[in-house]
PDB file of C-alpha atoms in Angstrom:
ATOM      1  CA  MET X 149     -84.087-120.555-167.701  1.00  0.00           C
ATOM      2  CA  VAL X 150     -84.340-116.902-166.761  1.00  0.00           C
ATOM      3  CA  VAL X 151     -84.206-117.887-163.083  1.00  0.00           C
ATOM      4  CA  PHE X 152     -80.998-119.848-163.594  1.00  0.00           C
ATOM      5  CA  GLU X 153     -79.388-116.816-165.214  1.00  0.00           C
ATOM      6  CA  ARG X 154     -79.840-114.909-161.940  1.00  0.00           C
ATOM      7  CA  VAL X 155     -78.797-117.397-159.268  1.00  0.00           C
ATOM      8  CA  GLY X 156     -75.085-116.641-159.515  1.00  0.00           C
ATOM      9  CA  LEU X 157     -72.302-118.680-161.039  1.00  0.00           C
ATOM     10  CA  GLU X 158     -71.292-120.460-157.851  1.00  0.00           C
ATOM     11  CA  SER X 159     -74.809-121.819-157.372  1.00  0.00           C
ATOM     12  CA  LEU X 160     -75.147-122.530-161.077  1.00  0.00           C
ATOM     13  CA  LEU X 161     -71.941-124.570-160.982  1.00  0.00           C
ATOM     14  CA  PHE X 162     -72.248-126.435-157.693  1.00  0.00           C
ATOM     15  CA  ASP X 163     -75.797-126.283-156.308  1.00  0.00           C
ATOM     16  CA  VAL X 164     -78.441-126.171-159.041  1.00  0.00           C
ATOM     17  CA  PRO X 165     -77.132-129.237-160.974  1.00  0.00           C
ATOM     18  CA  LEU X 166     -77.523-131.391-157.864  1.00  0.00           C
ATOM     19  CA  VAL X 167     -81.251-130.727-157.422  1.00  0.00           C
ATOM     20  CA  CYS X 168     -82.511-133.091-160.118  1.00  0.00           C
ATOM     21  CA  LYS X 169     -81.709-134.419-163.588  1.00  0.00           C
ATOM     22  CA  SER X 170     -83.838-131.823-165.385  1.00  0.00           C
ATOM     23  CA  TRP X 171     -82.114-128.966-163.583  1.00  0.00           C
ATOM     24  CA  TYR X 172     -78.734-130.508-164.309  1.00  0.00           C
ATOM     25  CA  LYS X 173     -79.629-130.617-167.994  1.00  0.00           C
ATOM     26  CA  ALA X 174     -80.931-127.044-167.917  1.00  0.00           C
ATOM     27  CA  THR X 175     -77.634-125.718-166.525  1.00  0.00           C
ATOM     28  CA  HIS X 176     -75.914-126.912-169.710  1.00  0.00           C
ATOM     29  CA  ASN X 177     -77.977-124.539-171.847  1.00  0.00           C
ATOM     30  CA  PRO X 178     -75.659-121.811-173.251  1.00  0.00           C
ATOM     31  CA  GLN X 179     -78.350-119.215-172.488  1.00  0.00           C
ATOM     32  CA  CYS X 180     -77.493-119.538-168.783  1.00  0.00           C
ATOM     33  CA  TRP X 181     -73.890-118.582-169.467  1.00  0.00           C
ATOM     34  CA  THR X 182     -74.031-115.435-171.590  1.00  0.00           C
ATOM     35  CA  ASN X 183     -73.496-113.140-168.581  1.00  0.00           C
ATOM     36  CA  LEU X 184     -70.593-114.478-166.529  1.00  0.00           C
ATOM     37  CA  ASP X 185     -70.246-112.593-163.253  1.00  0.00           C
ATOM     38  CA  PHE X 186     -67.290-114.044-161.369  1.00  0.00           C
ATOM     39  CA  SER X 187     -66.837-110.891-159.292  1.00  0.00           C
ATOM     40  CA  THR X 188     -68.899-112.129-156.344  1.00  0.00           C
ATOM     41  CA  ILE X 189     -67.170-115.505-156.125  1.00  0.00           C
ATOM     42  CA  LEU X 190     -64.716-115.426-153.256  1.00  0.00           C
ATOM     43  CA  PHE X 191     -62.177-117.939-154.520  1.00  0.00           C
ATOM     44  CA  LYS X 192     -60.455-118.278-151.168  1.00  0.00           C
ATOM     45  CA  SER X 193     -63.586-119.777-149.603  1.00  0.00           C
ATOM     46  CA  ALA X 194     -64.634-121.613-152.761  1.00  0.00           C
ATOM     47  CA  MET X 195     -61.302-123.436-152.846  1.00  0.00           C
ATOM     48  CA  LEU X 196     -61.957-124.801-149.373  1.00  0.00           C
ATOM     49  CA  ARG X 197     -65.187-126.347-150.638  1.00  0.00           C
ATOM     50  CA  PHE X 198     -64.338-127.575-154.099  1.00  0.00           C
ATOM     51  CA  SER X 199     -60.622-127.690-154.904  1.00  0.00           C
ATOM     52  CA  GLN X 200     -58.478-130.795-155.111  1.00  0.00           C
ATOM     53  CA  PRO X 201     -55.542-131.232-152.710  1.00  0.00           C
ATOM     54  CA  MET X 202     -52.444-129.180-153.578  1.00  0.00           C
ATOM     55  CA  MET X 203     -54.238-127.280-156.361  1.00  0.00           C
ATOM     56  CA  LYS X 204     -52.839-123.781-156.964  1.00  0.00           C
ATOM     57  CA  PRO X 205     -55.287-120.827-156.798  1.00  0.00           C
ATOM     58  CA  SER X 206     -54.515-119.898-160.421  1.00  0.00           C
ATOM     59  CA  ASP X 207     -55.382-123.423-161.607  1.00  0.00           C
ATOM     60  CA  PHE X 208     -58.552-123.441-159.560  1.00  0.00           C
ATOM     61  CA  MET X 209     -59.651-120.141-161.080  1.00  0.00           C
ATOM     62  CA  ILE X 210     -58.930-121.322-164.631  1.00  0.00           C
ATOM     63  CA  ASN X 211     -60.969-124.473-163.974  1.00  0.00           C
ATOM     64  CA  PHE X 212     -63.923-122.218-163.185  1.00  0.00           C
ATOM     65  CA  PHE X 213     -63.391-120.402-166.463  1.00  0.00           C
ATOM     66  CA  LYS X 214     -63.089-123.671-168.414  1.00  0.00           C
ATOM     67  CA  ILE X 215     -66.466-124.850-167.180  1.00  0.00           C
ATOM     68  CA  ALA X 216     -68.032-121.518-168.163  1.00  0.00           C
ATOM     69  CA  VAL X 217     -66.402-121.663-171.610  1.00  0.00           C
ATOM     70  CA  ASN X 218     -67.720-125.142-172.255  1.00  0.00           C
ATOM     71  CA  ARG X 219     -71.219-124.398-170.986  1.00  0.00           C
ATOM     72  CA  SER X 220     -71.493-121.130-172.915  1.00  0.00           C
ATOM     73  CA  CYS X 221     -70.102-122.662-176.115  1.00  0.00           C
ATOM     74  CA  ARG X 222     -67.751-119.646-176.154  1.00  0.00           C
ATOM     75  CA  SER X 223     -70.709-117.335-176.814  1.00  0.00           C
ATOM     76  CA  ALA X 224     -70.564-115.301-173.569  1.00  0.00           C
ATOM     77  CA  THR X 225     -70.849-111.571-174.189  1.00  0.00           C
ATOM     78  CA  GLN X 226     -70.597-110.172-170.644  1.00  0.00           C
ATOM     79  CA  LEU X 227     -67.858-110.995-168.148  1.00  0.00           C
ATOM     80  CA  ALA X 228     -66.959-109.664-164.710  1.00  0.00           C
ATOM     81  CA  LEU X 229     -63.551-110.928-163.630  1.00  0.00           C
ATOM     82  CA  PRO X 230     -63.114-112.103-160.045  1.00  0.00           C
ATOM     83  CA  VAL X 231     -61.269-110.043-157.475  1.00  0.00           C
ATOM     84  CA  GLY X 232     -57.743-111.366-157.287  1.00  0.00           C
ATOM     85  CA  CYS X 233     -57.795-112.464-160.926  1.00  0.00           C
ATOM     86  CA  THR X 234     -54.401-113.898-161.907  1.00  0.00           C
ATOM     87  CA  PRO X 235     -52.406-113.173-165.094  1.00  0.00           C
ATOM     88  CA  GLU X 236     -52.858-116.815-166.105  1.00  0.00           C
ATOM     89  CA  ALA X 237     -56.624-116.541-165.783  1.00  0.00           C
ATOM     90  CA  LEU X 238     -56.640-113.264-167.709  1.00  0.00           C
ATOM     91  CA  ARG X 239     -54.650-114.876-170.518  1.00  0.00           C
ATOM     92  CA  TYR X 240     -57.108-117.761-170.680  1.00  0.00           C
ATOM     93  CA  VAL X 241     -60.089-115.394-170.740  1.00  0.00           C
ATOM     94  CA  SER X 242     -58.590-113.375-173.598  1.00  0.00           C
ATOM     95  CA  GLN X 243     -58.208-116.515-175.679  1.00  0.00           C
ATOM     96  CA  GLU X 244     -61.495-118.236-174.928  1.00  0.00           C
ATOM     97  CA  PHE X 245     -64.000-115.360-174.784  1.00  0.00           C
ATOM     98  CA  PRO X 246     -63.526-113.631-178.158  1.00  0.00           C
ATOM     99  CA  ASN X 247     -67.087-112.286-178.366  1.00  0.00           C
ATOM    100  CA  LEU X 248     -67.112-110.192-175.210  1.00  0.00           C
ATOM    101  CA  ARG X 249     -69.017-106.934-175.409  1.00  0.00           C
ATOM    102  CA  VAL X 250     -68.965-105.957-171.734  1.00  0.00           C
ATOM    103  CA  LEU X 251     -65.925-106.494-169.477  1.00  0.00           C
ATOM    104  CA  ASP X 252     -65.629-105.580-165.794  1.00  0.00           C
ATOM    105  CA  VAL X 253     -62.222-105.719-164.117  1.00  0.00           C
ATOM    106  CA  GLY X 254     -62.254-105.411-160.342  1.00  0.00           C
ATOM    107  CA  THR X 255     -65.073-102.939-159.719  1.00  0.00           C
ATOM    108  CA  GLU X 256     -66.593-105.284-157.131  1.00  0.00           C
ATOM    109  CA  LEU X 257     -63.887-103.929-154.838  1.00  0.00           C
ATOM    110  CA  TRP X 258     -65.624-100.538-155.012  1.00  0.00           C
ATOM    111  CA  ASP X 259     -68.533-102.035-153.116  1.00  0.00           C
ATOM    112  CA  TYR X 260     -66.730-104.494-150.889  1.00  0.00           C
ATOM    113  CA  GLY X 261     -68.954-103.650-147.922  1.00  0.00           C
ATOM    114  CA  ASN X 262     -71.968-105.265-149.575  1.00  0.00           C
ATOM    115  CA  TRP X 263     -70.585-108.784-149.935  1.00  0.00           C
ATOM    116  CA  ASP X 264     -73.147-110.047-147.410  1.00  0.00           C
ATOM    117  CA  GLU X 265     -71.574-112.784-145.309  1.00  0.00           C
ATOM    118  CA  LYS X 266     -68.342-112.947-147.346  1.00  0.00           C
ATOM    119  CA  ILE X 267     -66.510-110.727-144.894  1.00  0.00           C
ATOM    120  CA  LEU X 268     -63.110-109.286-145.710  1.00  0.00           C
ATOM    121  CA  ASP X 269     -61.117-107.067-143.408  1.00  0.00           C
ATOM    122  CA  ARG X 270     -59.392-103.886-144.583  1.00  0.00           C
ATOM    123  CA  VAL X 271     -56.051-105.689-145.040  1.00  0.00           C
ATOM    124  CA  ASP X 272     -57.629-108.207-147.430  1.00  0.00           C
ATOM    125  CA  VAL X 273     -59.289-105.444-149.428  1.00  0.00           C
ATOM    126  CA  ASN X 274     -56.071-103.438-149.725  1.00  0.00           C
ATOM    127  CA  LEU X 275     -54.175-106.530-150.866  1.00  0.00           C
ATOM    128  CA  LEU X 276     -56.796-107.382-153.484  1.00  0.00           C
ATOM    129  CA  HIS X 277     -56.787-103.775-154.640  1.00  0.00           C
ATOM    130  CA  LEU X 278     -53.002-103.792-155.088  1.00  0.00           C
ATOM    131  CA  LYS X 279     -53.107-107.083-156.985  1.00  0.00           C
ATOM    132  CA  CYS X 280     -55.819-105.743-159.289  1.00  0.00           C
ATOM    133  CA  VAL X 281     -53.872-102.555-159.987  1.00  0.00           C
ATOM    134  CA  GLU X 282     -50.765-104.639-160.723  1.00  0.00           C
ATOM    135  CA  LEU X 283     -52.783-106.800-163.129  1.00  0.00           C
ATOM    136  CA  LEU X 284     -54.102-103.710-164.939  1.00  0.00           C
ATOM    137  CA  ASN X 285     -50.663-102.143-165.206  1.00  0.00           C
ATOM    138  CA  ARG X 286     -48.602-105.167-166.155  1.00  0.00           C
ATOM    139  CA  ASP X 287     -50.802-107.694-167.963  1.00  0.00           C
ATOM    140  CA  PHE X 288     -54.101-106.219-169.087  1.00  0.00           C
ATOM    141  CA  PRO X 289     -52.853-104.048-172.009  1.00  0.00           C
ATOM    142  CA  LYS X 290     -51.376-107.129-173.699  1.00  0.00           C
ATOM    143  CA  PHE X 291     -54.766-108.791-174.050  1.00  0.00           C
ATOM    144  CA  ILE X 292     -57.234-105.964-174.694  1.00  0.00           C
ATOM    145  CA  ALA X 293     -56.796-106.270-178.463  1.00  0.00           C
ATOM    146  CA  LYS X 294     -58.207-109.811-178.317  1.00  0.00           C
ATOM    147  CA  TRP X 295     -61.726-108.494-177.738  1.00  0.00           C
ATOM    148  CA  LYS X 296     -62.628-107.052-181.140  1.00  0.00           C
ATOM    149  CA  TYR X 297     -66.309-106.627-180.240  1.00  0.00           C
ATOM    150  CA  LEU X 298     -65.811-104.920-176.878  1.00  0.00           C
ATOM    151  CA  GLU X 299     -68.305-102.110-176.298  1.00  0.00           C
ATOM    152  CA  HIS X 300     -67.968-101.277-172.605  1.00  0.00           C
ATOM    153  CA  LEU X 301     -65.093-101.561-170.139  1.00  0.00           C
ATOM    154  CA  SER X 302     -65.242-101.065-166.377  1.00  0.00           C
ATOM    155  CA  LEU X 303     -61.977-100.738-164.459  1.00  0.00           C
ATOM    156  CA  LEU X 304     -61.426-100.719-160.716  1.00  0.00           C
ATOM    157  CA  SER X 305     -59.231 -97.655-161.105  1.00  0.00           C
ATOM    158  CA  ILE X 306     -57.236 -95.717-163.645  1.00  0.00           C
ATOM    159  CA  PRO X 307     -53.906 -97.577-163.892  1.00  0.00           C
ATOM    160  CA  ARG X 308     -51.239 -94.878-163.968  1.00  0.00           C
ATOM    161  CA  ASP X 309     -48.677 -96.847-165.986  1.00  0.00           C
ATOM    162  CA  SER X 310     -50.913 -98.451-168.606  1.00  0.00           C
ATOM    163  CA  PHE X 311     -54.022 -96.307-169.039  1.00  0.00           C
ATOM    164  CA  LYS X 312     -52.864 -94.636-172.254  1.00  0.00           C
ATOM    165  CA  GLU X 313     -51.843 -97.968-173.768  1.00  0.00           C
ATOM    166  CA  ILE X 314     -55.157 -99.602-172.838  1.00  0.00           C
ATOM    167  CA  LEU X 315     -57.091 -96.816-174.543  1.00  0.00           C
ATOM    168  CA  ARG X 316     -54.765 -96.922-177.548  1.00  0.00           C
ATOM    169  CA  GLN X 317     -55.389-100.630-177.986  1.00  0.00           C
ATOM    170  CA  ILE X 318     -59.132-100.025-177.698  1.00  0.00           C
ATOM    171  CA  SER X 319     -58.998 -97.360-180.407  1.00  0.00           C
ATOM    172  CA  LEU X 320     -57.070 -99.702-182.717  1.00  0.00           C
ATOM    173  CA  SER X 321     -59.010-102.913-182.139  1.00  0.00           C
ATOM    174  CA  CYS X 322     -62.479-102.253-180.699  1.00  0.00           C
ATOM    175  CA  LYS X 323     -64.404-100.430-183.411  1.00  0.00           C
ATOM    176  CA  ASN X 324     -67.747-100.561-181.571  1.00  0.00           C
ATOM    177  CA  PHE X 325     -66.431 -99.327-178.236  1.00  0.00           C
ATOM    178  CA  SER X 326     -68.800 -96.818-176.637  1.00  0.00           C
ATOM    179  CA  GLY X 327     -68.484 -96.862-172.842  1.00  0.00           C
ATOM    180  CA  LEU X 328     -65.861 -96.563-170.102  1.00  0.00           C
ATOM    181  CA  SER X 329     -66.376 -96.686-166.336  1.00  0.00           C
ATOM    182  CA  THR X 330     -63.536 -96.058-163.915  1.00  0.00           C
ATOM    183  CA  THR X 331     -62.341 -93.813-161.110  1.00  0.00           C
ATOM    184  CA  GLY X 332     -59.057 -92.372-159.896  1.00  0.00           C
ATOM    185  CA  THR X 333     -56.815 -89.473-160.849  1.00  0.00           C
ATOM    186  CA  VAL X 334     -57.727 -87.913-164.196  1.00  0.00           C
ATOM    187  CA  GLY X 335     -54.813 -85.596-164.827  1.00  0.00           C
ATOM    188  CA  THR X 336     -53.828 -83.906-168.064  1.00  0.00           C
ATOM    189  CA  GLU X 337     -52.306 -87.045-169.582  1.00  0.00           C
ATOM    190  CA  GLU X 338     -55.279 -89.232-168.698  1.00  0.00           C
ATOM    191  CA  ALA X 339     -57.749 -86.650-170.021  1.00  0.00           C
ATOM    192  CA  LEU X 340     -55.820 -86.330-173.299  1.00  0.00           C
ATOM    193  CA  ALA X 341     -55.771 -90.124-173.636  1.00  0.00           C
ATOM    194  CA  ILE X 342     -59.553 -90.238-173.303  1.00  0.00           C
ATOM    195  CA  ALA X 343     -60.079 -87.299-175.660  1.00  0.00           C
ATOM    196  CA  THR X 344     -57.759 -88.627-178.403  1.00  0.00           C
ATOM    197  CA  SER X 345     -58.266 -92.399-178.218  1.00  0.00           C
ATOM    198  CA  LEU X 346     -61.985 -92.414-177.381  1.00  0.00           C
ATOM    199  CA  GLN X 347     -63.307 -89.573-179.499  1.00  0.00           C
ATOM    200  CA  LYS X 348     -66.461 -91.526-180.393  1.00  0.00           C
ATOM    201  CA  ILE X 349     -67.248 -92.641-176.863  1.00  0.00           C
ATOM    202  CA  ARG X 350     -70.870 -92.173-175.821  1.00  0.00           C
ATOM    203  CA  TYR X 351     -70.893 -93.202-172.145  1.00  0.00           C
ATOM    204  CA  LEU X 352     -68.243 -92.127-169.654  1.00  0.00           C
ATOM    205  CA  LYS X 353     -68.403 -92.667-165.891  1.00  0.00           C
ATOM    206  CA  LEU X 354     -65.726 -91.017-163.732  1.00  0.00           C
ATOM    207  CA  SER X 355     -67.669 -90.513-160.497  1.00  0.00           C
ATOM    208  CA  GLY X 356     -65.616 -90.283-157.339  1.00  0.00           C
ATOM    209  CA  SER X 357     -62.478 -89.252-159.228  1.00  0.00           C
ATOM    210  CA  PHE X 358     -59.920 -86.517-158.830  1.00  0.00           C
ATOM    211  CA  LEU X 359     -60.986 -84.576-161.918  1.00  0.00           C
ATOM    212  CA  PRO X 360     -59.529 -81.050-162.217  1.00  0.00           C
ATOM    213  CA  LYS X 361     -61.524 -78.545-164.212  1.00  0.00           C
ATOM    214  CA  ASN X 362     -58.881 -78.356-166.951  1.00  0.00           C
ATOM    215  CA  SER X 363     -58.956 -82.139-167.396  1.00  0.00           C
ATOM    216  CA  LEU X 364     -62.735 -82.143-167.633  1.00  0.00           C
ATOM    217  CA  LYS X 365     -62.580 -79.405-170.261  1.00  0.00           C
ATOM    218  CA  VAL X 366     -60.132 -81.475-172.322  1.00  0.00           C
ATOM    219  CA  ILE X 367     -62.548 -84.409-172.245  1.00  0.00           C
ATOM    220  CA  LEU X 368     -65.552 -82.249-173.140  1.00  0.00           C
ATOM    221  CA  GLU X 369     -63.674 -80.694-176.051  1.00  0.00           C
ATOM    222  CA  GLY X 370     -62.473 -84.022-177.421  1.00  0.00           C
ATOM    223  CA  CYS X 371     -65.465 -86.303-176.859  1.00  0.00           C
ATOM    224  CA  LYS X 372     -68.237 -84.647-178.830  1.00  0.00           C
ATOM    225  CA  ASN X 373     -70.450 -87.761-179.057  1.00  0.00           C
ATOM    226  CA  LEU X 374     -71.064 -88.160-175.334  1.00  0.00           C
ATOM    227  CA  VAL X 375     -74.682 -88.774-174.385  1.00  0.00           C
ATOM    228  CA  LEU X 376     -73.913 -89.606-170.744  1.00  0.00           C
ATOM    229  CA  LEU X 377     -71.163 -88.249-168.506  1.00  0.00           C
ATOM    230  CA  ASP X 378     -71.133 -89.169-164.820  1.00  0.00           C
ATOM    231  CA  ALA X 379     -68.861 -86.833-162.846  1.00  0.00           C
ATOM    232  CA  ARG X 380     -70.619 -86.958-159.501  1.00  0.00           C
ATOM    233  CA  ASN X 381     -68.730 -86.521-156.220  1.00  0.00           C
ATOM    234  CA  CYS X 382     -65.522 -85.595-157.987  1.00  0.00           C
ATOM    235  CA  CYS X 383     -62.743 -83.421-156.630  1.00  0.00           C
ATOM    236  CA  GLY X 384     -61.411 -80.682-158.897  1.00  0.00           C
ATOM    237  CA  PHE X 385     -64.350 -78.601-160.122  1.00  0.00           C
ATOM    238  CA  GLU X 386     -67.489 -77.036-158.709  1.00  0.00           C
ATOM    239  CA  GLU X 387     -70.799 -78.630-159.637  1.00  0.00           C
ATOM    240  CA  ASP X 388     -72.232 -75.208-160.524  1.00  0.00           C
ATOM    241  CA  ASP X 389     -69.252 -74.090-162.625  1.00  0.00           C
ATOM    242  CA  GLU X 390     -70.787 -72.065-165.472  1.00  0.00           C
ATOM    243  CA  ASP X 391     -67.983 -72.841-167.939  1.00  0.00           C
ATOM    244  CA  ILE X 392     -68.363 -76.587-167.423  1.00  0.00           C
ATOM    245  CA  LEU X 393     -72.153 -76.498-167.595  1.00  0.00           C
ATOM    246  CA  LYS X 394     -72.004 -74.533-170.844  1.00  0.00           C
ATOM    247  CA  MET X 395     -69.483 -76.901-172.429  1.00  0.00           C
ATOM    248  CA  ALA X 396     -71.562 -79.918-171.358  1.00  0.00           C
ATOM    249  CA  SER X 397     -74.895 -78.471-172.446  1.00  0.00           C
ATOM    250  CA  HIS X 398     -75.034 -80.743-175.510  1.00  0.00           C
ATOM    251  CA  ILE X 399     -74.776 -83.907-173.381  1.00  0.00           C
ATOM    252  CA  LYS X 400     -78.188 -85.456-172.850  1.00  0.00           C
ATOM    253  CA  THR X 401     -77.370 -86.809-169.372  1.00  0.00           C
ATOM    254  CA  PHE X 402     -74.710 -85.024-167.330  1.00  0.00           C
ATOM    255  CA  PHE X 403     -74.365 -85.957-163.657  1.00  0.00           C
ATOM    256  CA  PHE X 404     -72.241 -83.538-161.639  1.00  0.00           C
ATOM    257  CA  GLU X 405     -73.889 -83.392-158.212  1.00  0.00           C
ATOM    258  CA  GLY X 406     -71.573 -83.346-155.219  1.00  0.00           C
ATOM    259  CA  SER X 407     -68.451 -82.295-157.116  1.00  0.00           C
ATOM    260  CA  LYS X 408     -66.234 -79.738-155.409  1.00  0.00           C
ATOM    261  CA  SER X 409     -62.952 -77.986-156.053  1.00  0.00           C
ATOM    262  CA  PHE X 410     -61.757 -79.631-152.867  1.00  0.00           C
ATOM    263  CA  PHE X 411     -63.565 -82.468-151.169  1.00  0.00           C
ATOM    264  CA  PHE X 412     -62.480 -85.171-148.765  1.00  0.00           C
ATOM    265  CA  ASP X 413     -64.779 -87.037-146.411  1.00  0.00           C
ATOM    266  CA  PRO X 414     -63.369 -90.162-144.711  1.00  0.00           C
ATOM    267  CA  SER X 415     -66.913 -91.362-143.997  1.00  0.00           C
ATOM    268  CA  LYS X 416     -67.551 -91.895-147.707  1.00  0.00           C
ATOM    269  CA  SER X 417     -67.146 -95.286-149.375  1.00  0.00           C
ATOM    270  CA  TYR X 418     -63.749 -96.926-149.708  1.00  0.00           C
ATOM    271  CA  TYR X 419     -63.061 -96.165-153.341  1.00  0.00           C
ATOM    272  CA  ILE X 420     -63.801 -92.433-153.078  1.00  0.00           C
ATOM    273  CA  ASP X 421     -61.920 -92.245-149.771  1.00  0.00           C
ATOM    274  CA  HIS X 422     -58.889 -94.069-151.134  1.00  0.00           C
ATOM    275  CA  PHE X 423     -58.533 -92.327-154.469  1.00  0.00           C
ATOM    276  CA  LEU X 424     -59.082 -88.807-153.216  1.00  0.00           C
ATOM    277  CA  TYR X 425     -56.473 -89.422-150.542  1.00  0.00           C
ATOM    278  CA  GLN X 426     -54.050 -90.673-153.188  1.00  0.00           C
ATOM    279  CA  ALA X 427     -54.877 -87.682-155.369  1.00  0.00           C
ATOM    280  CA  MET X 428     -54.117 -85.211-152.610  1.00  0.00           C
ATOM    281  CA  ILE X 429     -50.752 -86.708-151.657  1.00  0.00           C
ATOM    282  CA  ASN X 430     -49.508 -87.596-155.146  1.00  0.00           C
ATOM    283  CA  SER X 431     -51.026 -85.308-157.734  1.00  0.00           C
ATOM    284  CA  PRO X 432     -49.329 -82.096-158.938  1.00  0.00           C
ATOM    285  CA  PHE X 433     -52.363 -80.935-160.894  1.00  0.00           C
ATOM    286  CA  ASP X 434     -54.069 -77.636-160.269  1.00  0.00           C
ATOM    287  CA  VAL X 435     -57.711 -77.631-159.351  1.00  0.00           C
TER     288      VAL X 435
END
């Protein structure tokens, strides 16, 4: 059973059940479906293999979710949404997975170069990135309150138009929330949103972000319960800044290596490259 939990959802859905009757029966055990990682399923190629004629991508994606819901008996606690997730699929997930504790939205795009043989060119990645940002800005805040037991949220990037509302909904509805992972521009407004809405947060990952010193100080002053803060390879403060190190001295694990007041290296990974570029051309914040 432990092996089946690790083979990946695509294999669990379409390959393992065809081996023999005992394996088919085993794949219906809810234990195989507690951690649902759809992020590595490339729906464009999967549709070519498994979809019915004239089926819309949104319907195909929801069919995947329906199978997972039925097999997990709605008991899944960890979910990674697929890249290119549609509003319809997000709505379905919010209704049918009420017990989620860990939710990942789009962070597979951070590591798009490691998708093995599922090759995407830069145009595909940019398009998926834009669709994910649109989903986070327009649709995601409406459904976050559905997950009352949510403990950790990972976001592809900080959505400029909806970040404060997402955190507000978390503070109102998710009483056990303790961890946030994201990257992007952490300006004054974003830092204040974290410090006021997530005062009890324990784990915060902002590596690869544009994180000015003043914003980091706001977070450190407001989030007194942090036991882990990942601010590696950020742009906006020096890793050896004495003021920051003193303010963060109470945090058990504080990662800050590679952070600079100004840093831009096009040879770095896509998500750091992209967001630091956006920060430099769009952000008015002082570093």
